[in-house]
PDB file of C-alpha atoms in Angstrom:
ATOM      1  CA  UNK A  17     -30.004  41.001   4.236  1.00 41.00           C
ATOM      2  CA  UNK A  18     -28.069  40.452   1.057  1.00 38.00           C
ATOM      3  CA  UNK A  19     -24.874  40.499   3.038  1.00 40.00           C
ATOM      4  CA  UNK A  20     -26.221  37.878   5.432  1.00 39.00           C
ATOM      5  CA  UNK A  21     -27.247  35.638   2.579  1.00 42.00           C
ATOM      6  CA  UNK A  22     -23.790  36.036   1.007  1.00 46.00           C
ATOM      7  CA  UNK A  23     -22.079  35.160   4.270  1.00 48.00           C
ATOM      8  CA  UNK A  24     -24.284  32.107   4.662  1.00 45.00           C
ATOM      9  CA  UNK A  25     -23.548  31.039   1.095  1.00 46.00           C
ATOM     10  CA  UNK A  26     -19.823  31.377   1.651  1.00 47.00           C
ATOM     11  CA  UNK A  27     -20.058  29.344   4.846  1.00 44.00           C
ATOM     12  CA  UNK A  28     -21.970  26.625   2.999  1.00 44.00           C
ATOM     13  CA  UNK A  29     -19.348  26.516   0.262  1.00 44.00           C
ATOM     14  CA  UNK A  30     -16.569  26.269   2.828  1.00 45.00           C
ATOM     15  CA  UNK A  31     -18.343  23.387   4.554  1.00 44.00           C
ATOM     16  CA  UNK A  32     -18.940  21.615   1.250  1.00 44.00           C
ATOM     17  CA  UNK A  33     -15.250  21.792   0.432  1.00 45.00           C
ATOM     18  CA  UNK A  34     -14.479  19.805   3.572  1.00 46.00           C
ATOM     19  CA  UNK A  35     -16.907  17.015   2.763  1.00 47.00           C
ATOM     20  CA  UNK A  36     -16.082  14.037   0.513  1.00 48.00           C
ATOM     21  CA  UNK A  37     -17.515  14.276  -2.991  1.00 52.00           C
ATOM     22  CA  UNK A  38     -20.744  12.326  -3.316  1.00 51.00           C
ATOM     23  CA  UNK A  39     -20.676   9.016  -5.129  1.00 52.00           C
ATOM     24  CA  UNK A  40     -22.595   8.845  -8.378  1.00 56.00           C
ATOM     25  CA  UNK A  41     -26.348   8.490  -7.986  1.00 55.00           C
ATOM     26  CA  UNK A  42     -26.248   4.958  -9.358  1.00 85.00           C
ATOM     27  CA  UNK A  43     -23.501   3.745  -6.979  1.00 94.00           C
ATOM     28  CA  UNK A  44     -24.844   1.235  -4.481  1.00 96.00           C
ATOM     29  CA  UNK A  45     -24.639   2.037  -0.785  1.00 96.00           C
ATOM     30  CA  UNK A  46     -23.607  -1.581  -0.110  1.00 97.00           C
ATOM     31  CA  UNK A  47     -19.991  -2.070   0.987  1.00 98.00           C
ATOM     32  CA  UNK A  48     -17.364  -2.805  -1.636  1.00 98.00           C
ATOM     33  CA  UNK A  49     -15.306  -5.715  -0.320  1.00 98.00           C
ATOM     34  CA  UNK A  50     -11.571  -5.455  -1.042  1.00 98.00           C
ATOM     35  CA  UNK A  51      -9.445  -8.531  -0.342  1.00 98.00           C
ATOM     36  CA  UNK A  52      -6.406  -8.437   1.942  1.00 98.00           C
ATOM     37  CA  UNK A  53      -3.523 -10.900   1.697  1.00 95.00           C
ATOM     38  CA  UNK A  54      -0.421 -11.771   3.665  1.00 90.00           C
ATOM     39  CA  UNK A  55       2.234  -9.442   2.271  1.00 92.00           C
ATOM     40  CA  UNK A  56       2.760  -5.801   3.118  1.00 94.00           C
ATOM     41  CA  UNK A  57       2.701  -4.340  -0.395  1.00 95.00           C
ATOM     42  CA  UNK A  58      -0.728  -5.785  -1.115  1.00 97.00           C
ATOM     43  CA  UNK A  59      -2.045  -4.374   2.150  1.00 97.00           C
ATOM     44  CA  UNK A  60      -0.739  -0.965   1.116  1.00 98.00           C
ATOM     45  CA  UNK A  61      -2.367  -1.182  -2.334  1.00 98.00           C
ATOM     46  CA  UNK A  62      -5.709  -2.306  -0.922  1.00 98.00           C
ATOM     47  CA  UNK A  63      -5.836   0.285   1.849  1.00 98.00           C
ATOM     48  CA  UNK A  64      -4.814   3.169  -0.402  1.00 98.00           C
ATOM     49  CA  UNK A  65      -7.494   2.185  -2.891  1.00 98.00           C
ATOM     50  CA  UNK A  66      -9.999   1.761  -0.081  1.00 98.00           C
ATOM     51  CA  UNK A  67      -9.253   5.182   1.372  1.00 98.00           C
ATOM     52  CA  UNK A  68      -9.569   6.773  -2.066  1.00 98.00           C
ATOM     53  CA  UNK A  69     -12.951   5.136  -2.565  1.00 98.00           C
ATOM     54  CA  UNK A  70     -14.054   6.409   0.838  1.00 97.00           C
ATOM     55  CA  UNK A  71     -13.135   9.913  -0.299  1.00 96.00           C
ATOM     56  CA  UNK A  72     -15.478   9.331  -3.231  1.00 96.00           C
ATOM     57  CA  UNK A  73     -18.302   8.686  -0.773  1.00 96.00           C
ATOM     58  CA  UNK A  74     -18.358   4.900  -1.121  1.00 97.00           C
ATOM     59  CA  UNK A  75     -18.767   2.280   1.594  1.00 98.00           C
ATOM     60  CA  UNK A  76     -15.695   0.018   1.986  1.00 98.00           C
ATOM     61  CA  UNK A  77     -15.060  -3.283   3.744  1.00 98.00           C
ATOM     62  CA  UNK A  78     -11.767  -5.182   3.921  1.00 98.00           C
ATOM     63  CA  UNK A  79     -11.873  -8.992   3.817  1.00 98.00           C
ATOM     64  CA  UNK A  80      -8.954 -11.307   4.594  1.00 97.00           C
ATOM     65  CA  UNK A  81      -8.632 -13.864   1.800  1.00 96.00           C
ATOM     66  CA  UNK A  82      -6.250 -16.498   0.500  1.00 94.00           C
ATOM     67  CA  UNK A  83      -4.426 -15.202  -2.583  1.00 93.00           C
ATOM     68  CA  UNK A  84      -5.452 -17.953  -4.995  1.00 93.00           C
ATOM     69  CA  UNK A  85      -8.663 -19.094  -3.310  1.00 94.00           C
ATOM     70  CA  UNK A  86     -10.039 -15.531  -3.558  1.00 97.00           C
ATOM     71  CA  UNK A  87     -11.004 -16.143  -7.190  1.00 97.00           C
ATOM     72  CA  UNK A  88     -13.912 -18.311  -6.058  1.00 97.00           C
ATOM     73  CA  UNK A  89     -15.264 -15.329  -4.119  1.00 98.00           C
ATOM     74  CA  UNK A  90     -14.670 -12.925  -6.985  1.00 98.00           C
ATOM     75  CA  UNK A  91     -16.664 -15.164  -9.314  1.00 98.00           C
ATOM     76  CA  UNK A  92     -19.671 -15.273  -6.997  1.00 98.00           C
ATOM     77  CA  UNK A  93     -19.492 -11.624  -5.954  1.00 97.00           C
ATOM     78  CA  UNK A  94     -18.905 -12.523  -2.303  1.00 98.00           C
ATOM     79  CA  UNK A  95     -15.804 -10.317  -2.592  1.00 98.00           C
ATOM     80  CA  UNK A  96     -15.447  -7.581  -5.158  1.00 98.00           C
ATOM     81  CA  UNK A  97     -11.909  -6.259  -5.683  1.00 98.00           C
ATOM     82  CA  UNK A  98      -8.401  -7.755  -5.676  1.00 98.00           C
ATOM     83  CA  UNK A  99      -5.726  -5.078  -5.988  1.00 98.00           C
ATOM     84  CA  UNK A 100      -2.696  -7.237  -6.808  1.00 97.00           C
ATOM     85  CA  UNK A 101      -2.694 -10.271  -9.087  1.00 97.00           C
ATOM     86  CA  UNK A 102       0.907 -11.038 -10.000  1.00 93.00           C
ATOM     87  CA  UNK A 103       1.855 -12.438 -13.412  1.00 90.00           C
ATOM     88  CA  UNK A 104       4.440 -14.531 -11.593  1.00 87.00           C
ATOM     89  CA  UNK A 105       1.949 -16.548  -9.545  1.00 86.00           C
ATOM     90  CA  UNK A 106      -1.621 -15.546 -10.394  1.00 91.00           C
ATOM     91  CA  UNK A 107      -1.689 -15.306 -14.196  1.00 90.00           C
ATOM     92  CA  UNK A 108      -3.320 -18.682 -14.851  1.00 89.00           C
ATOM     93  CA  UNK A 109      -5.905 -18.240 -12.101  1.00 94.00           C
ATOM     94  CA  UNK A 110      -6.821 -14.767 -13.360  1.00 96.00           C
ATOM     95  CA  UNK A 111      -7.128 -15.876 -16.974  1.00 96.00           C
ATOM     96  CA  UNK A 112      -9.330 -18.807 -15.985  1.00 97.00           C
ATOM     97  CA  UNK A 113     -11.550 -16.533 -13.903  1.00 98.00           C
ATOM     98  CA  UNK A 114     -11.845 -13.899 -16.645  1.00 98.00           C
ATOM     99  CA  UNK A 115     -12.775 -16.624 -19.145  1.00 98.00           C
ATOM    100  CA  UNK A 116     -15.869 -17.398 -17.053  1.00 98.00           C
ATOM    101  CA  UNK A 117     -16.973 -13.750 -17.588  1.00 98.00           C
ATOM    102  CA  UNK A 118     -17.622 -13.537 -13.852  1.00 98.00           C
ATOM    103  CA  UNK A 119     -14.344 -11.697 -13.185  1.00 98.00           C
ATOM    104  CA  UNK A 120     -12.903  -8.658 -14.970  1.00 98.00           C
ATOM    105  CA  UNK A 121      -9.253  -7.723 -15.390  1.00 98.00           C
ATOM    106  CA  UNK A 122      -9.154  -3.994 -14.572  1.00 98.00           C
ATOM    107  CA  UNK A 123      -5.706  -3.486 -16.047  1.00 97.00           C
ATOM    108  CA  UNK A 124      -2.136  -3.142 -14.891  1.00 98.00           C
ATOM    109  CA  UNK A 125      -1.143  -1.403 -11.673  1.00 98.00           C
ATOM    110  CA  UNK A 126       2.034  -0.050 -13.269  1.00 97.00           C
ATOM    111  CA  UNK A 127       4.162  -2.277 -11.029  1.00 96.00           C
ATOM    112  CA  UNK A 128       6.217  -5.066 -12.602  1.00 94.00           C
ATOM    113  CA  UNK A 129       6.495  -8.373 -10.810  1.00 93.00           C
ATOM    114  CA  UNK A 130       9.615 -10.424 -10.206  1.00 94.00           C
ATOM    115  CA  UNK A 131       9.485 -13.470  -7.944  1.00 93.00           C
ATOM    116  CA  UNK A 132      12.408 -15.845  -8.094  1.00 96.00           C
ATOM    117  CA  UNK A 133      15.121 -17.654  -6.206  1.00 98.00           C
ATOM    118  CA  UNK A 134      17.545 -15.031  -4.852  1.00 98.00           C
ATOM    119  CA  UNK A 135      20.885 -15.186  -3.046  1.00 98.00           C
ATOM    120  CA  UNK A 136      23.151 -12.603  -1.362  1.00 97.00           C
ATOM    121  CA  UNK A 137      26.262 -11.723  -3.339  1.00 97.00           C
ATOM    122  CA  UNK A 138      28.512 -13.273  -0.675  1.00 97.00           C
ATOM    123  CA  UNK A 139      27.149 -16.685  -1.701  1.00 97.00           C
ATOM    124  CA  UNK A 140      28.554 -16.182  -5.208  1.00 95.00           C
ATOM    125  CA  UNK A 141      32.045 -16.602  -3.775  1.00 93.00           C
ATOM    126  CA  UNK A 142      31.035 -20.030  -2.475  1.00 95.00           C
ATOM    127  CA  UNK A 143      29.234 -20.953  -5.697  1.00 96.00           C
ATOM    128  CA  UNK A 144      31.131 -19.213  -8.524  1.00 93.00           C
ATOM    129  CA  UNK A 145      28.914 -20.439 -11.358  1.00 95.00           C
ATOM    130  CA  UNK A 146      25.967 -18.352 -10.203  1.00 97.00           C
ATOM    131  CA  UNK A 147      23.624 -16.873 -11.318  1.00 98.00           C
ATOM    132  CA  UNK A 148      23.353 -19.805 -13.762  1.00 98.00           C
ATOM    133  CA  UNK A 149      20.968 -22.277 -12.110  1.00 98.00           C
ATOM    134  CA  UNK A 150      23.142 -25.256 -13.028  1.00 97.00           C
ATOM    135  CA  UNK A 151      25.732 -24.048 -10.533  1.00 97.00           C
ATOM    136  CA  UNK A 152      23.270 -24.999  -7.808  1.00 97.00           C
ATOM    137  CA  UNK A 153      23.718 -28.662  -8.722  1.00 96.00           C
ATOM    138  CA  UNK A 154      27.450 -28.467  -8.069  1.00 95.00           C
ATOM    139  CA  UNK A 155      27.405 -26.454  -4.864  1.00 96.00           C
ATOM    140  CA  UNK A 156      24.118 -27.336  -3.200  1.00 97.00           C
ATOM    141  CA  UNK A 157      25.947 -28.253  -0.006  1.00 96.00           C
ATOM    142  CA  UNK A 158      27.117 -24.642   0.304  1.00 97.00           C
ATOM    143  CA  UNK A 159      23.452 -23.766   0.842  1.00 97.00           C
ATOM    144  CA  UNK A 160      22.772 -26.563   3.310  1.00 96.00           C
ATOM    145  CA  UNK A 161      21.962 -26.440   6.989  1.00 95.00           C
ATOM    146  CA  UNK A 162      22.357 -29.416   9.370  1.00 94.00           C
ATOM    147  CA  UNK A 163      18.710 -30.420   8.838  1.00 95.00           C
ATOM    148  CA  UNK A 164      19.073 -30.659   5.037  1.00 96.00           C
ATOM    149  CA  UNK A 165      22.747 -31.595   4.473  1.00 94.00           C
ATOM    150  CA  UNK A 166      24.074 -32.664   2.052  1.00 95.00           C
ATOM    151  CA  UNK A 167      21.138 -31.130   0.212  1.00 97.00           C
ATOM    152  CA  UNK A 168      20.831 -27.389  -0.008  1.00 98.00           C
ATOM    153  CA  UNK A 169      17.951 -25.529   1.583  1.00 98.00           C
ATOM    154  CA  UNK A 170      15.693 -23.234  -0.417  1.00 98.00           C
ATOM    155  CA  UNK A 171      13.467 -21.022   1.735  1.00 98.00           C
ATOM    156  CA  UNK A 172      10.210 -20.689  -0.162  1.00 96.00           C
ATOM    157  CA  UNK A 173       7.316 -18.299   0.384  1.00 93.00           C
ATOM    158  CA  UNK A 174       4.144 -19.297   2.251  1.00 92.00           C
ATOM    159  CA  UNK A 175       2.639 -22.276   0.456  1.00 90.00           C
ATOM    160  CA  UNK A 176      -0.578 -20.359  -0.345  1.00 88.00           C
ATOM    161  CA  UNK A 177       1.352 -18.115  -2.749  1.00 89.00           C
ATOM    162  CA  UNK A 178       1.819 -20.885  -5.298  1.00 87.00           C
ATOM    163  CA  UNK A 179       4.976 -20.606  -7.408  1.00 89.00           C
ATOM    164  CA  UNK A 180       5.644 -24.326  -8.070  1.00 94.00           C
ATOM    165  CA  UNK A 181       9.024 -24.413  -6.339  1.00 96.00           C
ATOM    166  CA  UNK A 182       8.673 -28.018  -5.196  1.00 97.00           C
ATOM    167  CA  UNK A 183       7.838 -29.017  -8.774  1.00 97.00           C
ATOM    168  CA  UNK A 184      10.738 -26.910 -10.100  1.00 98.00           C
ATOM    169  CA  UNK A 185      13.243 -28.660  -7.828  1.00 98.00           C
ATOM    170  CA  UNK A 186      11.996 -32.050  -9.013  1.00 98.00           C
ATOM    171  CA  UNK A 187      11.852 -31.149 -12.711  1.00 98.00           C
ATOM    172  CA  UNK A 188      15.355 -29.648 -12.757  1.00 98.00           C
ATOM    173  CA  UNK A 189      16.765 -32.392 -10.502  1.00 97.00           C
ATOM    174  CA  UNK A 190      18.116 -29.898  -7.998  1.00 98.00           C
ATOM    175  CA  UNK A 191      19.608 -31.391  -4.802  1.00 98.00           C
ATOM    176  CA  UNK A 192      17.611 -29.020  -2.620  1.00 98.00           C
ATOM    177  CA  UNK A 193      14.859 -29.225  -0.047  1.00 98.00           C
ATOM    178  CA  UNK A 194      12.119 -26.611  -0.210  1.00 97.00           C
ATOM    179  CA  UNK A 195      11.221 -25.238   3.212  1.00 97.00           C
ATOM    180  CA  UNK A 196       8.232 -22.889   3.079  1.00 96.00           C
ATOM    181  CA  UNK A 197       8.211 -19.891   5.385  1.00 95.00           C
ATOM    182  CA  UNK A 198       5.002 -19.582   7.345  1.00 93.00           C
ATOM    183  CA  UNK A 199       4.550 -15.880   6.692  1.00 93.00           C
ATOM    184  CA  UNK A 200       5.929 -13.014   4.637  1.00 91.00           C
ATOM    185  CA  UNK A 201       7.543 -11.613   7.811  1.00 91.00           C
ATOM    186  CA  UNK A 202       9.215 -14.948   8.583  1.00 94.00           C
ATOM    187  CA  UNK A 203      10.604 -15.142   5.043  1.00 95.00           C
ATOM    188  CA  UNK A 204      12.408 -11.827   5.316  1.00 94.00           C
ATOM    189  CA  UNK A 205      13.441 -12.394   8.925  1.00 94.00           C
ATOM    190  CA  UNK A 206      15.298 -15.428   7.572  1.00 95.00           C
ATOM    191  CA  UNK A 207      17.051 -13.224   5.025  1.00 96.00           C
ATOM    192  CA  UNK A 208      17.907 -10.571   7.614  1.00 94.00           C
ATOM    193  CA  UNK A 209      19.355 -13.161   9.987  1.00 95.00           C
ATOM    194  CA  UNK A 210      21.406 -14.914   7.288  1.00 96.00           C
ATOM    195  CA  UNK A 211      22.706 -11.650   5.844  1.00 95.00           C
ATOM    196  CA  UNK A 212      23.879 -10.382   9.229  1.00 95.00           C
ATOM    197  CA  UNK A 213      25.766 -13.643   9.844  1.00 96.00           C
ATOM    198  CA  UNK A 214      26.891 -14.076   6.228  1.00 96.00           C
ATOM    199  CA  UNK A 215      25.239 -17.483   6.512  1.00 96.00           C
ATOM    200  CA  UNK A 216      24.190 -19.649   3.565  1.00 96.00           C
ATOM    201  CA  UNK A 217      20.801 -18.808   2.123  1.00 97.00           C
ATOM    202  CA  UNK A 218      18.867 -18.893  -1.129  1.00 98.00           C
ATOM    203  CA  UNK A 219      15.229 -17.914  -0.891  1.00 98.00           C
ATOM    204  CA  UNK A 220      12.145 -16.485  -2.558  1.00 97.00           C
ATOM    205  CA  UNK A 221      12.548 -12.733  -2.991  1.00 96.00           C
ATOM    206  CA  UNK A 222      10.169 -10.540  -4.905  1.00 93.00           C
ATOM    207  CA  UNK A 223       9.893  -7.050  -6.308  1.00 92.00           C
ATOM    208  CA  UNK A 224       8.426  -4.547  -5.731  1.00 92.00           C
ATOM    209  CA  UNK A 225       9.881  -4.876  -2.228  1.00 92.00           C
ATOM    210  CA  UNK A 226      12.541  -3.326  -0.043  1.00 92.00           C
ATOM    211  CA  UNK A 227      14.706  -6.469   0.145  1.00 92.00           C
ATOM    212  CA  UNK A 228      16.420  -6.293  -3.291  1.00 91.00           C
ATOM    213  CA  UNK A 229      16.989  -2.576  -2.631  1.00 88.00           C
ATOM    214  CA  UNK A 230      18.476  -2.989   0.846  1.00 91.00           C
ATOM    215  CA  UNK A 231      20.575  -6.101   0.201  1.00 94.00           C
ATOM    216  CA  UNK A 232      23.088  -6.806  -2.535  1.00 95.00           C
ATOM    217  CA  UNK A 233      22.219  -9.990  -4.334  1.00 97.00           C
ATOM    218  CA  UNK A 234      21.054 -11.614  -7.552  1.00 97.00           C
ATOM    219  CA  UNK A 235      18.188 -13.702  -8.827  1.00 97.00           C
ATOM    220  CA  UNK A 236      19.044 -17.195 -10.068  1.00 98.00           C
ATOM    221  CA  UNK A 237      18.775 -17.452 -13.860  1.00 98.00           C
ATOM    222  CA  UNK A 238      16.694 -20.509 -14.681  1.00 98.00           C
ATOM    223  CA  UNK A 239      15.670 -21.526 -18.205  1.00 97.00           C
ATOM    224  CA  UNK A 240      13.452 -18.697 -19.420  1.00 95.00           C
ATOM    225  CA  UNK A 241       9.771 -19.127 -18.742  1.00 95.00           C
ATOM    226  CA  UNK A 242       7.336 -19.885 -21.544  1.00 94.00           C
ATOM    227  CA  UNK A 243       3.717 -20.828 -20.959  1.00 91.00           C
ATOM    228  CA  UNK A 244       4.347 -24.313 -22.366  1.00 96.00           C
ATOM    229  CA  UNK A 245       6.827 -24.921 -19.540  1.00 96.00           C
ATOM    230  CA  UNK A 246       3.940 -25.087 -17.070  1.00 94.00           C
ATOM    231  CA  UNK A 247       1.551 -27.053 -19.265  1.00 94.00           C
ATOM    232  CA  UNK A 248       3.571 -29.341 -21.553  1.00 97.00           C
ATOM    233  CA  UNK A 249       6.033 -31.808 -19.962  1.00 96.00           C
ATOM    234  CA  UNK A 250       7.699 -32.287 -23.364  1.00 96.00           C
ATOM    235  CA  UNK A 251       8.797 -28.642 -23.342  1.00 96.00           C
ATOM    236  CA  UNK A 252      12.271 -27.891 -22.026  1.00 96.00           C
ATOM    237  CA  UNK A 253      15.193 -29.950 -20.806  1.00 96.00           C
ATOM    238  CA  UNK A 254      13.115 -32.457 -18.838  1.00 97.00           C
ATOM    239  CA  UNK A 255      10.866 -34.198 -21.352  1.00 96.00           C
ATOM    240  CA  UNK A 256       8.790 -35.883 -18.655  1.00 96.00           C
ATOM    241  CA  UNK A 257       8.000 -33.094 -16.223  1.00 97.00           C
ATOM    242  CA  UNK A 258       6.597 -29.562 -16.375  1.00 97.00           C
ATOM    243  CA  UNK A 259       8.002 -26.570 -14.464  1.00 97.00           C
ATOM    244  CA  UNK A 260      11.569 -27.046 -15.704  1.00 98.00           C
ATOM    245  CA  UNK A 261      12.031 -23.272 -16.039  1.00 97.00           C
ATOM    246  CA  UNK A 262      12.021 -20.071 -14.037  1.00 96.00           C
ATOM    247  CA  UNK A 263       8.945 -18.150 -12.988  1.00 93.00           C
ATOM    248  CA  UNK A 264       7.174 -15.754 -15.324  1.00 91.00           C
ATOM    249  CA  UNK A 265       7.752 -12.041 -14.920  1.00 92.00           C
ATOM    250  CA  UNK A 266       5.411  -9.272 -15.877  1.00 93.00           C
ATOM    251  CA  UNK A 267       2.522  -7.124 -14.799  1.00 95.00           C
ATOM    252  CA  UNK A 268       0.659  -6.869 -11.538  1.00 97.00           C
ATOM    253  CA  UNK A 269      -3.038  -6.567 -12.361  1.00 98.00           C
ATOM    254  CA  UNK A 270      -6.192  -5.383 -10.626  1.00 98.00           C
ATOM    255  CA  UNK A 271      -9.200  -7.694 -10.779  1.00 98.00           C
ATOM    256  CA  UNK A 272     -12.848  -7.389  -9.809  1.00 98.00           C
ATOM    257  CA  UNK A 273     -16.167  -9.162  -9.751  1.00 98.00           C
ATOM    258  CA  UNK A 274     -17.775  -8.519 -13.125  1.00 98.00           C
ATOM    259  CA  UNK A 275     -20.760  -6.863 -11.470  1.00 97.00           C
ATOM    260  CA  UNK A 276     -18.633  -4.036 -10.049  1.00 98.00           C
ATOM    261  CA  UNK A 277     -19.074  -1.829 -13.118  1.00 97.00           C
ATOM    262  CA  UNK A 278     -22.863  -1.744 -12.863  1.00 97.00           C
ATOM    263  CA  UNK A 279     -23.195  -1.688  -9.078  1.00 97.00           C
ATOM    264  CA  UNK A 280     -20.357   0.760  -8.280  1.00 98.00           C
ATOM    265  CA  UNK A 281     -19.359   2.624 -11.482  1.00 97.00           C
ATOM    266  CA  UNK A 282     -17.335   5.193  -9.510  1.00 97.00           C
ATOM    267  CA  UNK A 283     -15.219   2.446  -7.971  1.00 97.00           C
ATOM    268  CA  UNK A 284     -14.825   0.655 -11.286  1.00 98.00           C
ATOM    269  CA  UNK A 285     -13.390   3.767 -12.905  1.00 97.00           C
ATOM    270  CA  UNK A 286     -11.166   4.689  -9.940  1.00 97.00           C
ATOM    271  CA  UNK A 287      -9.636   1.237  -9.639  1.00 98.00           C
ATOM    272  CA  UNK A 288      -8.842   1.200 -13.352  1.00 97.00           C
ATOM    273  CA  UNK A 289      -7.051   4.542 -12.823  1.00 97.00           C
ATOM    274  CA  UNK A 290      -4.974   3.312  -9.852  1.00 98.00           C
ATOM    275  CA  UNK A 291      -1.286   3.309 -10.772  1.00 97.00           C
ATOM    276  CA  UNK A 292       1.963   2.836  -8.841  1.00 96.00           C
ATOM    277  CA  UNK A 293       5.627   2.149  -9.562  1.00 95.00           C
ATOM    278  CA  UNK A 294       7.941  -0.465  -8.052  1.00 93.00           C
ATOM    279  CA  UNK A 295      10.115   2.197  -6.415  1.00 91.00           C
ATOM    280  CA  UNK A 296       7.127   3.916  -4.829  1.00 95.00           C
ATOM    281  CA  UNK A 297       5.764   0.689  -3.422  1.00 95.00           C
ATOM    282  CA  UNK A 298       9.187  -0.512  -2.234  1.00 92.00           C
ATOM    283  CA  UNK A 299       9.585   2.715  -0.263  1.00 94.00           C
ATOM    284  CA  UNK A 300       6.192   2.407   1.434  1.00 96.00           C
ATOM    285  CA  UNK A 301       6.749  -1.258   2.302  1.00 94.00           C
ATOM    286  CA  UNK A 302      10.157  -0.364   3.749  1.00 92.00           C
ATOM    287  CA  UNK A 303       8.598   2.306   5.964  1.00 96.00           C
ATOM    288  CA  UNK A 304       6.354  -0.365   7.477  1.00 95.00           C
ATOM    289  CA  UNK A 305       8.632  -3.411   7.563  1.00 92.00           C
ATOM    290  CA  UNK A 306      11.950  -1.682   8.304  1.00 90.00           C
ATOM    291  CA  UNK A 307      11.075   1.592  10.011  1.00 94.00           C
ATOM    292  CA  UNK A 308       8.273   0.152  12.090  1.00 95.00           C
ATOM    293  CA  UNK A 309       5.608   2.615  11.000  1.00 97.00           C
ATOM    294  CA  UNK A 310       1.968   1.593  11.205  1.00 98.00           C
ATOM    295  CA  UNK A 311       0.174   0.738   7.974  1.00 98.00           C
ATOM    296  CA  UNK A 312      -2.605   3.228   8.660  1.00 98.00           C
ATOM    297  CA  UNK A 313      -0.101   6.020   9.281  1.00 98.00           C
ATOM    298  CA  UNK A 314       1.819   5.303   6.080  1.00 98.00           C
ATOM    299  CA  UNK A 315      -1.394   5.228   4.045  1.00 98.00           C
ATOM    300  CA  UNK A 316      -2.650   8.446   5.648  1.00 98.00           C
ATOM    301  CA  UNK A 317       0.643  10.216   4.889  1.00 98.00           C
ATOM    302  CA  UNK A 318       0.524   9.041   1.277  1.00 98.00           C
ATOM    303  CA  UNK A 319      -3.058  10.273   0.916  1.00 98.00           C
ATOM    304  CA  UNK A 320      -2.098  13.681   2.277  1.00 98.00           C
ATOM    305  CA  UNK A 321       0.991  14.016   0.081  1.00 98.00           C
ATOM    306  CA  UNK A 322      -0.697  12.790  -3.106  1.00 97.00           C
ATOM    307  CA  UNK A 323      -4.124  14.425  -3.014  1.00 97.00           C
ATOM    308  CA  UNK A 324      -4.064  15.826  -6.582  1.00 96.00           C
ATOM    309  CA  UNK A 325      -3.064  12.409  -7.880  1.00 97.00           C
ATOM    310  CA  UNK A 326      -5.752  10.309  -6.229  1.00 97.00           C
ATOM    311  CA  UNK A 327      -8.419  12.898  -6.890  1.00 97.00           C
ATOM    312  CA  UNK A 328      -7.825  12.325 -10.595  1.00 96.00           C
ATOM    313  CA  UNK A 329      -8.524   8.617 -10.038  1.00 97.00           C
ATOM    314  CA  UNK A 330     -12.037   9.480  -8.865  1.00 95.00           C
ATOM    315  CA  UNK A 331     -12.570  12.170 -11.466  1.00 89.00           C
ATOM    316  CA  UNK A 332     -11.857  15.105  -9.148  1.00 67.00           C
TER     317      UNK A 332
END
């Protein structure tokens, strides 16, 4: 009889080890809504975090949302978690939202953001003054296509990403036309096509991403960003217009509805613990965008290979 009870106990322990750990008693059973955006790295961050929270026994829902417009939903609690707010494009929106006390900054992801005009090294031969931005004034035609000539063409990111490139062109009096790519995929298809043909191109490239790893190139060096550049027209070389500088660089933050901590304390703690590096993220994005792997498969492989790491995020 004792032996039977021992066998049953061992079987129960074995079964328990296969089950996800229970969420804390005071975690709501309502779904935590994580926002999804239109670039691969953010999808990776959100889905990895979502899968980790599922392992903690929480209910997860993914919601497609505009990058900047999502802050309205975070303030009201209609959505709950945004895994990537970039200092380059989302700093002002995040600070404004946090100031309302309806949104909380959950800290840095560990990734460092760069988003700027970028050109392949072969274009430096046609515009020798690069990476100094003033060289673009002298050789804009080298970046032109028939539709923009004699002006150069700058391929910008999807307009919903922000970035103030149209304003930057005007403030710095650059003889360029800004043509926004419709999607993240279209942006990098343009780079791939131009690079293969050694064709003229200058475009929005960001890191962490596979592009600045795969291709040899440089970011344009604009006047260094200061916050006054975006808010005070008198700052900088153009005394009448703002945005006469490059884009800010810095952290990528996690943000959440301020009610997350009380409603889902397990999630609040885990998201604060989430941490990645640029190289790690660039590799995962490359597996999806370049190698053609499915997002779910890449996330599942990462979860399998990094179990001790993500278990620490949820206190395991």
